[in-house]
Structure formats: structure tokens, C-alpha cells
Amino acid sequence: MQKLNIVILAAGLGKRMYSALPKVLHQLAGKPLLSHVLDTAHALLPQTICVVYGHGDETIPKTIADNELIWVKQEPQLGTGHALMQSLPHLDEKGVTLVLYGDVPLTRVETLKELITAASSENLVLLTVELNEPSGYGRIMRDVETGKISAIVEEKDASLVQRQIHEVNTGIMAVPNARLHDWLPRLENKNAQKEYYLTDIVAMATTVGVKIEAAHPCHTWEVLGVNSKVQLAVLERIYQNEFANKLLEQGVTLADPARIDIRGQLDCGKDVEIDINCIFEGLVKLGDGVRVGAHSILKNVKVEVDTTIFPFSLIENADIGKNCRIGPFSRIRPGTRLANKVHVGNFVEVKNSSIAIGSKANHLSYIGDTTIGKNVNVGAGTITCNYDGANKHQTIIEDNVFIGSNTQLIAPVKVAKGSTIGAGSTITRDTPPEELTLSRAKQMSIAGWKRPVKKEKDEK
Ligand code: UD1
Ligand code: CA
């Protein structure tokens, strides 16, 4: 295969975002627009990837932090041709350069492969598309007789007749490097916008007999750019809709494909069911038969087969075993590992803890920095007091422990195997195995005690 260089143009101002954040750093599906383009670019296995940036300080290179990239600053920004020219020293003498835009995030790898394959040292390939509403785009001029592309005319420079053309330039193109080295320095800015138009290389190609071809995306959304929050929101919905359809096609049951948000990767086994308004972030893996209840948020979570997550549960950076029951209203925080058949119920928070097979914490508890053994029952309202105001301490609860309701376990503390803790206890020392431990004021009744009564207010 021929050498491939990729240049991503990302120096535009993005004024219509009305934001201090550079446009290409605005997020789509939980990740910057530019990162979507970079992922696509990496998938094409190019020799080099150059990103032309300009707006703002070094926020873009700092945020993206990808050391395989060549960062090229364009200042001032004098047009797309000028932008590409800044990267010229980094382009090989031979081979092909693919030009992408940092604000066009959804182009499919397959579409670009087609474009690159069609390009050669004597072929320039443009990605074009027919739009019902072409205004704002550069129009593709074709020879009336041969139908061949002869030039691109920017809307601002186009005549009324040229503006009737519906085939537009998406801006994405594959150009032979040898020609770029020749053409780019010769671009002029004699046009309505006083800019160096990259699109002018098309007319240059015609004069020297370089063939100009067009490739087309399967879907129009592949070439849509983001210039405003409105367009960003539209692309977000398109992305989510495509992802939801992919899940349905794999056999996942979605209560409503229009009400799911995936901001990362979601891998599902067979017979997975996802109710409405769930959000998946980072890397989430759901095993066969997993059910996720409505309004749940899962971030970097692995859930094994046949586990049910009931509605309104928040789970982050955790591993959940098989046949578990989580929620409703559970909060599972980072560093949690649940073995098989664990139940975590409503208003239970678990942080940086592991719970072994068959154990349950069903109501209103906080379990932090704790190791829980097998078949433990944590009563309602149990709290592991893991923080002394300065440091965090561990609680160990061994197998077959029964902890009565409303117990405080003051860490560091160990509740030994088979212990029973009486309800309402504050446990400050390790407990012996297989015994009942309780710490509780003795119940008493005071004979003849009277409730206080309100003093009568003086009448006026
Ligand atoms: C460009 C094309 C137009 C095409 C349209 C598709 C030219 C002259 N025109 O127009 O034919 O229909 O895209 O959206 O190429 N950029 C820089 N530096 C600059 C100017 C732009 O890096 O000095 C980057 C922008 O960040 C953006 C891309 O290039 O990613 C396109 O710039 P934009 O201003 O949107 O181009 P248009 O004028 O819309
Ligand atoms: Ca644009």
C-alpha cells in the first residue's frame, strides 16, 4: 500500500459555540470531537497524523495528550489551504495525504478507506455529497459534457446559477503528496473571503491533467460538522441512535432505543435487557442475561451473567459477579468487588470493599474499606465508620456473620467468623467468633415520669 499521511484541520475559531473551550474539545458521546476524528485516523494506520490547531493556547494538545501526533500551529488562520500548508514539511514526498476536519466526528473508517484506495499519484479524490439544503458549502463544478469535476466554488464566490448545484464539497479529500508540495505554495487569496482556499487545488489539478474523482459516504451524517451547540446536539442523537441500533441488531433488548446514552464502549452478552434512561460510560461489559433497570448509570463496570440491577442505581469502577441483585437506589463506588449471589439493596453505599458469595446488605447502609466474607447478613442501617477525620481504616467481617440493624463498626475492627452483633451496637473492638456481641445501654422504665407541658402564653 502507498504511504498515507493524515492532516486534521482544527484551527477554526468555533465562534458559534459561544464557549471558552476550543470547538474540537467539546464532547460528543463523552469524548472530544477531535478524539473521534483521531480514533478514525488511527484506524487507517497512517504513517503520520498531523493536527493543525490555532485557537486558544495549548489546551488542545494538552487535553488530547497523544504522543503519536504531530502538532502544527496555524497562526493567523488564513484559510483551509493555508492550514494544510503549515503541515507541508511533515508530509512525505510520495504517497497520499488524507485531509480531515477536527469538527466532523462521525465519518466511518470504511468510507475513508474507499477514498484512500481511489487516490494515487495521478488521482485526487474528493468526498462529496448531494444535499437538499446545500447553502454554506462549496459547490462541485462538473463539466457539462463529460460530467468530470472541474472545480470547487465556495458559496460566497458562487454565482446564483452555481448556487443551484446540490453536490457539495465535504472538505474531506485524498491528495497525492507530490502534487501538494507543488500546489499549496502557489495558492492565492483572491476571493470573497481573502482566504487561501484548499479547494482551489481542484482547478489546479484540472490544468495539469490530474484526475479528480468523487467518493460518497453511505450516510449524510458521516460528513456533518459541528459549528454550534444545536449541531452538536443533533450529532449526539445520531451517534446514540446508531449505537442503539447496533445493540438491537446484536440482540440486546432496549426498552426504548431513543432513551439510552452510551459514552464509551458497551459490550453486551446474550439476552441483555436495558430499561429506559440508562447511561453507560467508559468501558462497560454486561454478561448474558444481565438486566439493567431504568435510570441507572454504569461507568467502567463489569457485570457477570444473570445479575439484575434495579432502577436508579449508580455503579462506578466495580466488578459485579453472577446472579447478584443490586438496587433499586444502590450506589456502588470505585474499588468494589461483589462475588456471586450478592445482594445490595436500596440506599446502600459500598466503596472500596469486597463482598463474598451469598452476602447481603439490603437496606440503608454504608460499607467502606471493608472486606465481607461469605453468607454475611448486614442489617439495615449498618455503618462502617472508616474515617477518623484524618485516615481511613479497614473493617473485616468474616464468613457467616450476622450484623443486627443500626450497628456502627468503628474501624479498624474485625468481626470474627460466625459472630452475631446485637442491633443498635457500637462495636469498637474485635469480636470473638461464633458469639453474640452487643453494646447497648440497658432498657429501663422510669415510673411516674411525666412529659413536659407547654407553658400557657399570657392572654393580652
Ligand atoms: C470548507 C470548504 C468548503 C466545504 C466546507 C465543508 C474551503 C475553502 N472550503 O468551508 O468547500 O463545503 O468546508 O464544511 O476549504 N480551518 C483551519 N484553519 C483555517 C480555516 C479553517 O484549520 O484557517 C479548519 C476548521 O477548523 C475546520 C475546517 O478547516 O475544521 C473547515 O473550516 P471552515 O471554516 O468550517 O470551512 P468552510 O468555510 O465552512
Ligand atoms: Ca464549516
Short mmCIF file of C-alpha atoms and ligand atoms in Angstrom, two decimals:
data_model
loop_
_atom_site.label_atom_id
_atom_site.label_comp_id
_atom_site.label_asym_id
_atom_site.label_seq_id
_atom_site.Cartn_x
_atom_site.Cartn_y
_atom_site.Cartn_z
CA MET A 1 0.00 0.00 0.00
CA GLN A 2 1.05 3.59 -0.63
CA LYS A 3 2.24 5.80 2.19
CA LEU A 4 -0.53 7.62 3.98
CA ASN A 5 -0.30 10.92 5.84
CA ILE A 6 -3.33 12.32 7.59
CA VAL A 7 -3.83 16.00 8.33
CA ILE A 8 -6.66 17.06 10.62
CA LEU A 9 -7.65 20.70 10.30
CA ALA A 10 -8.70 22.02 13.68
CA ALA A 11 -7.64 25.67 13.81
CA GLY A 12 -11.06 27.22 13.23
CA LEU A 13 -12.39 29.58 15.87
CA GLY A 14 -15.72 27.95 16.57
CA LYS A 15 -17.27 31.32 17.42
CA ARG A 16 -20.80 29.99 17.18
CA MET A 17 -20.24 27.61 20.10
CA TYR A 18 -20.17 30.69 22.39
CA SER A 19 -17.69 28.93 24.63
CA ALA A 20 -14.23 29.47 26.05
CA LEU A 21 -13.43 25.86 25.22
CA PRO A 22 -11.93 25.30 21.74
CA LYS A 23 -14.60 23.81 19.48
CA VAL A 24 -12.87 20.49 18.82
CA LEU A 25 -12.69 19.81 22.58
CA HIS A 26 -16.46 19.91 23.02
CA GLN A 27 -17.69 16.44 23.80
CA LEU A 28 -19.76 14.07 21.74
CA ALA A 29 -20.68 10.81 23.45
CA GLY A 30 -18.39 11.70 26.36
CA LYS A 31 -15.28 12.39 24.35
CA PRO A 32 -13.87 15.42 22.49
CA LEU A 33 -14.88 15.84 18.85
CA LEU A 34 -11.21 15.73 17.89
CA SER A 35 -10.75 12.38 19.67
CA HIS A 36 -13.46 10.85 17.48
CA VAL A 37 -11.58 12.02 14.39
CA LEU A 38 -8.28 10.78 15.85
CA ASP A 39 -9.69 7.33 16.57
CA THR A 40 -10.85 7.10 12.96
CA ALA A 41 -7.47 8.38 11.74
CA HIS A 42 -5.54 5.82 13.83
CA ALA A 43 -7.75 3.03 12.46
CA LEU A 44 -6.47 3.83 8.96
CA LEU A 45 -2.88 3.04 10.09
CA PRO A 46 -1.22 6.10 8.58
CA GLN A 47 2.49 6.94 8.57
CA THR A 48 1.80 10.21 10.38
CA ILE A 49 -1.09 12.20 11.77
CA CYS A 50 -0.74 15.98 11.84
CA VAL A 51 -3.20 18.16 13.72
CA VAL A 52 -3.35 21.79 12.68
CA TYR A 53 -4.53 23.86 15.63
CA GLY A 54 -4.62 27.54 16.33
CA HIS A 55 -7.35 28.79 18.55
CA GLY A 56 -6.57 29.40 22.19
CA ASP A 57 -3.42 28.34 23.98
CA GLU A 58 -2.06 24.83 24.21
CA THR A 59 -5.29 23.42 25.64
CA ILE A 60 -5.90 21.21 22.63
CA PRO A 61 -2.56 19.34 22.60
CA LYS A 62 -2.61 19.17 26.42
CA THR A 63 -6.11 17.73 26.60
CA ILE A 64 -5.64 15.22 23.80
CA ALA A 65 -2.22 14.07 25.09
CA ASP A 66 -1.46 11.66 22.26
CA ASN A 67 2.28 11.46 21.66
CA GLU A 68 1.94 9.84 18.26
CA LEU A 69 0.65 13.10 16.83
CA ILE A 70 2.46 15.94 15.13
CA TRP A 71 1.03 19.24 16.34
CA VAL A 72 1.23 22.14 13.93
CA LYS A 73 0.21 25.63 14.95
CA GLN A 74 -1.52 27.83 12.41
CA GLU A 75 -1.41 31.48 13.38
CA PRO A 76 -3.06 33.53 12.00
CA GLN A 77 -5.75 31.40 10.38
CA LEU A 78 -5.85 32.32 6.73
CA GLY A 79 -8.00 29.53 5.33
CA THR A 80 -8.03 25.79 4.75
CA GLY A 81 -5.27 25.91 2.12
CA HIS A 82 -3.07 27.92 4.47
CA ALA A 83 -3.84 25.43 7.25
CA LEU A 84 -2.73 22.44 5.18
CA MET A 85 0.34 24.35 4.05
CA GLN A 86 1.56 24.57 7.67
CA SER A 87 1.81 20.80 7.76
CA LEU A 88 3.61 20.52 4.41
CA PRO A 89 7.08 19.95 5.99
CA HIS A 90 5.67 16.85 7.68
CA LEU A 91 4.19 15.27 4.55
CA ASP A 92 6.15 12.64 2.67
CA GLU A 93 7.37 13.34 -0.87
CA LYS A 94 5.38 10.42 -2.18
CA GLY A 95 2.15 8.79 -1.14
CA VAL A 96 -1.17 10.37 -0.34
CA THR A 97 -2.46 12.84 2.23
CA LEU A 98 -5.94 12.46 3.65
CA VAL A 99 -7.44 15.73 4.86
CA LEU A 100 -9.95 15.51 7.70
CA TYR A 101 -11.70 18.17 9.76
CA GLY A 102 -11.47 18.15 13.55
CA ASP A 103 -15.11 19.18 13.81
CA VAL A 104 -16.53 16.39 11.59
CA PRO A 105 -16.59 13.49 14.07
CA LEU A 106 -18.72 10.71 12.58
CA THR A 107 -17.05 9.76 9.30
CA ARG A 108 -16.84 5.96 9.05
CA VAL A 109 -13.50 4.24 8.56
CA GLU A 110 -14.92 2.27 5.58
CA THR A 111 -15.86 5.49 3.78
CA LEU A 112 -12.35 6.86 4.17
CA LYS A 113 -10.73 3.59 3.11
CA GLU A 114 -12.63 3.86 -0.15
CA LEU A 115 -11.38 7.41 -0.62
CA ILE A 116 -7.75 6.48 0.05
CA THR A 117 -7.87 3.42 -2.17
CA ALA A 118 -9.10 5.51 -5.08
CA ALA A 119 -6.32 8.08 -4.62
CA SER A 120 -2.91 7.74 -6.26
CA SER A 121 -0.08 9.88 -7.56
CA GLU A 122 -2.29 10.83 -10.51
CA ASN A 123 -5.65 10.87 -8.75
CA LEU A 124 -7.22 13.35 -6.38
CA VAL A 125 -10.34 12.08 -4.65
CA LEU A 126 -12.98 14.28 -3.07
CA LEU A 127 -15.66 13.13 -0.68
CA THR A 128 -18.81 14.79 -1.98
CA VAL A 129 -22.45 14.55 -1.10
CA GLU A 130 -25.80 15.68 -2.51
CA LEU A 131 -27.62 17.93 -0.06
CA ASN A 132 -31.21 19.18 -0.30
CA GLU A 133 -30.07 22.29 1.52
CA PRO A 134 -26.54 22.98 0.17
CA SER A 135 -26.18 26.55 1.38
CA GLY A 136 -22.90 27.38 3.10
CA TYR A 137 -20.96 24.64 1.33
CA GLY A 138 -18.53 24.77 -1.57
CA ARG A 139 -20.26 23.53 -4.75
CA ILE A 140 -18.83 20.85 -7.03
CA MET A 141 -18.47 22.05 -10.62
CA ARG A 142 -18.67 19.36 -13.27
CA ASP A 143 -18.02 19.55 -16.99
CA VAL A 144 -21.42 19.56 -18.70
CA GLU A 145 -20.31 17.10 -21.36
CA THR A 146 -18.00 14.66 -19.56
CA GLY A 147 -19.52 15.04 -16.08
CA LYS A 148 -15.99 15.26 -14.69
CA ILE A 149 -15.22 17.51 -11.72
CA SER A 150 -13.51 20.72 -12.81
CA ALA A 151 -13.51 22.96 -9.75
CA ILE A 152 -14.99 23.77 -6.36
CA VAL A 153 -16.62 27.15 -5.91
CA GLU A 154 -17.20 28.48 -2.42
CA GLU A 155 -20.72 29.72 -1.74
CA LYS A 156 -19.52 33.27 -1.16
CA ASP A 157 -17.84 33.30 -4.56
CA ALA A 158 -20.58 31.44 -6.41
CA SER A 159 -22.99 32.86 -8.96
CA LEU A 160 -26.73 32.38 -8.50
CA VAL A 161 -26.65 29.59 -11.08
CA GLN A 162 -23.74 27.84 -9.32
CA ARG A 163 -25.62 28.05 -6.03
CA GLN A 164 -28.33 25.87 -7.56
CA ILE A 165 -25.89 22.94 -7.53
CA HIS A 166 -26.65 20.41 -4.81
CA GLU A 167 -23.46 18.38 -4.92
CA VAL A 168 -21.18 19.84 -2.24
CA ASN A 169 -17.62 19.54 -1.02
CA THR A 170 -17.45 17.87 2.39
CA GLY A 171 -13.87 19.15 2.72
CA ILE A 172 -12.54 15.62 3.16
CA MET A 173 -10.15 14.65 0.38
CA ALA A 174 -7.20 12.47 -0.52
CA VAL A 175 -4.45 14.22 -2.47
CA PRO A 176 -1.15 12.93 -3.91
CA ASN A 177 1.70 14.38 -1.82
CA ALA A 178 3.96 15.24 -4.74
CA ARG A 179 1.21 17.49 -6.09
CA LEU A 180 0.51 19.10 -2.72
CA HIS A 181 4.16 20.14 -2.43
CA ASP A 182 3.75 21.82 -5.80
CA TRP A 183 0.26 23.32 -5.47
CA LEU A 184 -0.05 24.60 -1.92
CA PRO A 185 2.71 27.25 -2.14
CA ARG A 186 1.01 28.57 -5.27
CA LEU A 187 -2.42 29.19 -3.72
CA GLU A 188 -3.71 32.75 -3.79
CA ASN A 189 -6.30 34.53 -1.71
CA LYS A 190 -8.07 36.50 -4.43
CA ASN A 191 -11.59 35.61 -3.37
CA ALA A 192 -14.55 36.93 -1.43
CA GLN A 193 -13.09 35.87 1.94
CA LYS A 194 -9.44 36.79 1.22
CA GLU A 195 -8.51 33.27 2.30
CA TYR A 196 -6.20 30.62 0.90
CA TYR A 197 -8.73 28.03 -0.20
CA LEU A 198 -7.62 24.40 -0.20
CA THR A 199 -10.42 23.82 -2.69
CA ASP A 200 -8.52 25.82 -5.33
CA ILE A 201 -6.19 22.86 -5.83
CA VAL A 202 -9.02 21.18 -7.72
CA ALA A 203 -8.85 23.70 -10.56
CA MET A 204 -5.03 23.36 -10.48
CA ALA A 205 -5.37 19.60 -10.84
CA THR A 206 -7.56 20.00 -13.91
CA THR A 207 -4.98 22.13 -15.68
CA VAL A 208 -2.19 19.58 -15.23
CA GLY A 209 -4.35 16.56 -16.03
CA VAL A 210 -4.52 15.03 -12.56
CA LYS A 211 -7.78 13.10 -12.45
CA ILE A 212 -10.38 14.25 -9.98
CA GLU A 213 -12.74 11.65 -8.66
CA ALA A 214 -15.53 11.70 -6.15
CA ALA A 215 -16.40 9.22 -3.46
CA HIS A 216 -19.58 9.41 -1.42
CA PRO A 217 -20.43 8.49 2.16
CA CYS A 218 -23.21 5.94 2.80
CA HIS A 219 -24.91 8.35 5.19
CA THR A 220 -25.05 12.12 5.12
CA TRP A 221 -24.37 12.28 8.87
CA GLU A 222 -20.85 10.99 8.22
CA VAL A 223 -19.87 14.37 6.83
CA LEU A 224 -21.83 16.69 9.08
CA GLY A 225 -19.73 19.18 11.02
CA VAL A 226 -20.26 20.90 14.33
CA ASN A 227 -20.43 24.69 14.29
CA SER A 228 -22.95 25.25 17.08
CA LYS A 229 -24.43 23.58 20.15
CA VAL A 230 -27.52 22.84 18.05
CA GLN A 231 -25.45 20.86 15.54
CA LEU A 232 -23.56 19.18 18.37
CA ALA A 233 -26.85 18.02 19.89
CA VAL A 234 -28.06 16.74 16.52
CA LEU A 235 -24.88 14.70 16.00
CA GLU A 236 -25.06 13.37 19.56
CA ARG A 237 -28.55 11.98 18.84
CA ILE A 238 -27.38 10.49 15.53
CA TYR A 239 -24.44 8.82 17.29
CA GLN A 240 -26.66 7.45 20.07
CA ASN A 241 -29.26 6.26 17.62
CA GLU A 242 -26.64 4.39 15.58
CA PHE A 243 -25.20 2.79 18.73
CA ALA A 244 -28.66 1.77 19.95
CA ASN A 245 -29.46 0.19 16.58
CA LYS A 246 -26.20 -1.74 16.68
CA LEU A 247 -27.15 -3.11 20.11
CA LEU A 248 -30.63 -4.09 18.90
CA GLU A 249 -29.11 -5.84 15.91
CA GLN A 250 -26.88 -7.83 18.30
CA GLY A 251 -29.96 -8.96 20.18
CA VAL A 252 -29.93 -6.59 23.14
CA THR A 253 -33.40 -5.61 24.35
CA LEU A 254 -33.74 -1.85 24.76
CA ALA A 255 -37.00 -0.63 26.29
CA ASP A 256 -36.62 2.45 24.11
CA PRO A 257 -33.67 2.90 21.74
CA ALA A 258 -34.23 6.66 21.88
CA ARG A 259 -33.60 6.72 25.62
CA ILE A 260 -30.14 5.27 26.12
CA ASP A 261 -26.81 7.12 26.26
CA ILE A 262 -23.50 5.43 25.67
CA ARG A 263 -20.41 7.49 26.34
CA GLY A 264 -17.73 4.93 25.76
CA GLN A 265 -17.85 1.23 24.99
CA LEU A 266 -20.71 -1.08 25.89
CA ASP A 267 -20.26 -4.82 25.33
CA CYS A 268 -23.32 -7.00 25.87
CA GLY A 269 -23.78 -10.75 26.05
CA LYS A 270 -26.93 -12.59 25.03
CA ASP A 271 -30.38 -11.68 26.36
CA VAL A 272 -29.33 -8.45 27.98
CA GLU A 273 -32.20 -6.10 28.81
CA ILE A 274 -31.77 -2.38 29.34
CA ASP A 275 -34.64 -0.24 30.54
CA ILE A 276 -35.06 3.45 29.73
CA ASN A 277 -32.72 6.36 30.51
CA CYS A 278 -29.61 4.40 31.41
CA ILE A 279 -26.18 5.95 30.89
CA PHE A 280 -23.09 3.87 30.18
CA GLU A 281 -19.68 5.49 30.49
CA GLY A 282 -16.15 4.29 29.90
CA LEU A 283 -15.89 0.56 29.40
CA VAL A 284 -18.96 -1.41 30.47
CA LYS A 285 -19.34 -5.16 29.99
CA LEU A 286 -22.66 -6.85 30.63
CA GLY A 287 -22.75 -10.65 30.70
CA ASP A 288 -25.52 -12.89 29.36
CA GLY A 289 -28.92 -12.30 30.90
CA VAL A 290 -27.98 -9.11 32.73
CA ARG A 291 -30.85 -6.69 33.28
CA VAL A 292 -30.32 -3.02 33.92
CA GLY A 293 -33.21 -1.11 35.49
CA ALA A 294 -34.39 2.32 34.45
CA HIS A 295 -32.33 5.43 35.23
CA SER A 296 -29.16 3.55 36.16
CA ILE A 297 -25.67 4.88 35.49
CA LEU A 298 -22.79 2.45 34.97
CA LYS A 299 -19.23 3.63 34.49
CA ASN A 300 -16.28 1.26 33.93
CA VAL A 301 -18.17 -1.72 35.26
CA LYS A 302 -18.11 -5.43 34.56
CA VAL A 303 -21.31 -7.29 35.38
CA GLU A 304 -21.39 -11.05 35.12
CA VAL A 305 -24.23 -13.27 33.92
CA ASP A 306 -27.80 -13.16 35.21
CA THR A 307 -27.28 -10.24 37.55
CA THR A 308 -30.14 -7.77 37.90
CA ILE A 309 -29.59 -4.11 38.54
CA PHE A 310 -32.80 -2.49 39.73
CA PRO A 311 -33.69 1.12 38.85
CA PHE A 312 -31.82 4.24 39.92
CA SER A 313 -28.52 2.53 40.71
CA LEU A 314 -25.12 4.20 40.28
CA ILE A 315 -22.18 1.89 39.78
CA GLU A 316 -18.65 3.06 39.07
CA ASN A 317 -15.32 1.24 38.67
CA ALA A 318 -16.63 -2.01 40.08
CA ASP A 319 -16.79 -5.72 39.29
CA ILE A 320 -20.13 -7.39 39.91
CA GLY A 321 -20.42 -11.18 39.99
CA LYS A 322 -23.08 -13.57 38.72
CA ASN A 323 -26.66 -13.67 39.98
CA CYS A 324 -26.35 -10.53 42.06
CA ARG A 325 -29.22 -8.19 42.85
CA ILE A 326 -28.31 -4.52 43.05
CA GLY A 327 -30.69 -1.68 43.86
CA PRO A 328 -33.08 -0.03 43.50
CA PHE A 329 -31.22 3.11 44.60
CA SER A 330 -27.84 1.49 45.26
CA ARG A 331 -24.59 3.35 44.99
CA ILE A 332 -21.55 1.22 44.26
CA ARG A 333 -18.38 3.29 44.25
CA PRO A 334 -14.87 2.66 42.90
CA GLY A 335 -12.88 -0.32 44.09
CA THR A 336 -15.87 -2.53 44.83
CA ARG A 337 -15.89 -6.23 44.00
CA LEU A 338 -19.02 -8.25 44.53
CA ALA A 339 -18.79 -12.03 44.24
CA ASN A 340 -21.71 -14.15 43.02
CA LYS A 341 -25.18 -14.01 44.59
CA VAL A 342 -24.53 -10.81 46.50
CA HIS A 343 -27.49 -8.55 47.27
CA VAL A 344 -27.03 -4.83 47.71
CA GLY A 345 -30.33 -3.09 48.30
CA ASN A 346 -31.86 0.34 48.49
CA PHE A 347 -29.88 3.26 49.90
CA VAL A 348 -26.81 1.13 50.40
CA GLU A 349 -23.46 2.70 49.53
CA VAL A 350 -20.46 0.44 49.02
CA LYS A 351 -16.98 1.86 48.49
CA ASN A 352 -13.61 0.17 48.03
CA SER A 353 -14.90 -3.07 49.52
CA SER A 354 -15.23 -6.69 48.58
CA ILE A 355 -18.24 -8.81 49.42
CA ALA A 356 -18.00 -12.59 49.11
CA ILE A 357 -20.57 -15.06 47.78
CA GLY A 358 -24.11 -15.02 49.13
CA SER A 359 -23.77 -11.98 51.41
CA LYS A 360 -26.44 -9.32 51.71
CA ALA A 361 -26.71 -5.67 52.65
CA ASN A 362 -30.26 -4.90 51.78
CA HIS A 363 -31.15 -1.59 53.37
CA LEU A 364 -29.70 1.82 54.26
CA SER A 365 -26.05 1.04 54.90
CA TYR A 366 -22.58 2.43 54.32
CA ILE A 367 -19.87 -0.10 53.67
CA GLY A 368 -16.46 1.46 53.06
CA ASP A 369 -12.95 -0.04 53.04
CA THR A 370 -14.42 -3.34 54.13
CA THR A 371 -13.88 -7.00 53.42
CA ILE A 372 -17.02 -9.06 53.89
CA GLY A 373 -16.89 -12.87 53.88
CA LYS A 374 -19.46 -15.42 52.69
CA ASN A 375 -23.11 -15.57 53.75
CA VAL A 376 -22.98 -12.45 55.84
CA ASN A 377 -26.15 -10.54 56.62
CA VAL A 378 -25.62 -6.82 57.15
CA GLY A 379 -28.67 -5.42 58.92
CA ALA A 380 -30.47 -2.23 57.95
CA GLY A 381 -28.68 0.95 58.86
CA THR A 382 -25.28 -0.61 59.48
CA ILE A 383 -22.40 1.78 59.09
CA THR A 384 -18.71 1.05 58.85
CA CYS A 385 -17.11 4.11 60.45
CA ASN A 386 -13.98 4.01 58.30
CA TYR A 387 -12.83 7.61 58.70
CA ASP A 388 -11.43 9.10 61.88
CA GLY A 389 -11.22 12.58 60.42
CA ALA A 390 -7.68 12.05 59.16
CA ASN A 391 -7.25 8.47 57.96
CA LYS A 392 -9.29 5.64 56.52
CA HIS A 393 -9.37 2.29 58.31
CA GLN A 394 -10.37 -1.25 57.36
CA THR A 395 -13.27 -3.29 58.60
CA ILE A 396 -13.18 -7.07 58.30
CA ILE A 397 -16.38 -9.06 58.57
CA GLU A 398 -15.73 -12.80 58.32
CA ASP A 399 -17.97 -15.60 56.97
CA ASN A 400 -21.44 -16.25 58.39
CA VAL A 401 -21.61 -13.08 60.45
CA PHE A 402 -24.99 -11.59 61.30
CA ILE A 403 -24.94 -7.86 62.00
CA GLY A 404 -28.05 -6.51 63.68
CA SER A 405 -29.68 -3.34 62.42
CA ASN A 406 -28.32 0.09 63.22
CA THR A 407 -24.85 -1.10 64.12
CA GLN A 408 -21.74 1.04 63.88
CA LEU A 409 -18.47 -0.74 63.29
CA ILE A 410 -15.64 1.59 64.30
CA ALA A 411 -12.69 0.72 62.07
CA PRO A 412 -10.14 -0.73 62.30
CA VAL A 413 -12.17 -3.63 63.60
CA LYS A 414 -12.71 -7.31 62.86
CA VAL A 415 -15.95 -9.19 63.34
CA ALA A 416 -14.87 -12.81 63.55
CA LYS A 417 -16.45 -15.81 61.86
CA GLY A 418 -19.99 -16.65 62.87
CA SER A 419 -20.34 -13.62 65.19
CA THR A 420 -23.73 -12.14 65.82
CA ILE A 421 -23.91 -8.44 66.62
CA GLY A 422 -26.95 -7.25 68.54
CA ALA A 423 -28.94 -4.48 66.89
CA GLY A 424 -28.04 -0.94 67.85
CA SER A 425 -24.47 -1.76 68.85
CA THR A 426 -21.39 0.36 68.52
CA ILE A 427 -18.54 -2.09 68.02
CA THR A 428 -15.12 -0.69 68.82
CA ARG A 429 -13.12 -3.88 69.47
CA ASP A 430 -12.68 -7.15 67.56
CA THR A 431 -15.37 -9.70 68.34
CA PRO A 432 -14.82 -13.38 69.21
CA PRO A 433 -16.08 -15.97 66.70
CA GLU A 434 -19.48 -17.65 66.97
CA GLU A 435 -20.67 -15.45 69.87
CA LEU A 436 -23.26 -12.75 70.39
CA THR A 437 -21.66 -9.37 70.93
CA LEU A 438 -23.64 -6.30 71.76
CA SER A 439 -23.00 -2.90 73.23
CA ARG A 440 -26.17 -1.26 74.22
CA ALA A 441 -27.49 0.71 77.20
CA LYS A 442 -29.85 -1.45 79.24
CA GLN A 443 -33.52 -0.68 78.71
CA MET A 444 -35.27 0.83 81.69
CA SER A 445 -38.57 2.47 82.50
CA ILE A 446 -38.94 5.34 84.96
CA ALA A 447 -42.13 5.02 86.89
CA GLY A 448 -44.24 8.15 87.19
CA TRP A 449 -42.23 10.15 84.65
CA LYS A 450 -44.29 12.98 83.06
CA ARG A 451 -43.85 14.64 79.71
CA PRO A 452 -43.12 18.34 79.89
CA VAL A 453 -46.11 20.52 79.04
CA LYS A 454 -46.18 23.84 77.17
CA LYS A 455 -46.37 26.98 79.29
CA GLU A 456 -49.63 28.90 78.79
CA LYS A 457 -48.93 32.25 76.99
CA ASP A 458 -50.29 35.29 78.86
CA GLU A 459 -53.60 36.49 77.35
CA LYS A 460 -53.46 40.14 76.15
C1 UD1 B 1 -14.88 24.44 3.85
C2 UD1 B 1 -14.65 24.26 2.33
C3 UD1 B 1 -16.00 24.09 1.64
C4 UD1 B 1 -16.74 22.91 2.24
C5 UD1 B 1 -16.87 23.09 3.76
C6 UD1 B 1 -17.43 21.85 4.38
C7 UD1 B 1 -12.67 25.55 1.73
C8 UD1 B 1 -12.16 26.81 1.16
N1 UD1 B 1 -13.97 25.43 1.81
O1 UD1 B 1 -15.59 25.65 4.00
O2 UD1 B 1 -15.81 23.87 0.26
O3 UD1 B 1 -18.02 22.81 1.65
O4 UD1 B 1 -15.59 23.32 4.35
O5 UD1 B 1 -17.69 22.10 5.74
O6 UD1 B 1 -11.91 24.67 2.07
N2 UD1 B 1 -9.63 25.54 9.37
C9 UD1 B 1 -8.33 25.70 9.79
N3 UD1 B 1 -7.67 26.86 9.51
C10 UD1 B 1 -8.25 27.87 8.80
C11 UD1 B 1 -9.58 27.69 8.36
C12 UD1 B 1 -10.24 26.51 8.65
O7 UD1 B 1 -7.77 24.82 10.45
O8 UD1 B 1 -7.58 28.88 8.59
C13 UD1 B 1 -10.33 24.28 9.66
C14 UD1 B 1 -11.53 24.48 10.56
O9 UD1 B 1 -11.19 24.30 11.92
C15 UD1 B 1 -12.47 23.39 10.10
C16 UD1 B 1 -12.11 23.20 8.63
O10 UD1 B 1 -10.82 23.74 8.47
O11 UD1 B 1 -12.24 22.17 10.75
C17 UD1 B 1 -13.10 23.87 7.72
O12 UD1 B 1 -13.13 25.24 8.01
P1 UD1 B 1 -14.45 26.09 7.83
O13 UD1 B 1 -14.15 27.50 8.16
O14 UD1 B 1 -15.56 25.44 8.51
O15 UD1 B 1 -14.60 25.95 6.25
P2 UD1 B 1 -15.78 26.47 5.38
O16 UD1 B 1 -15.54 27.89 5.07
O17 UD1 B 1 -17.05 26.08 6.01
CA CA B 2 -17.62 24.61 8.30
#
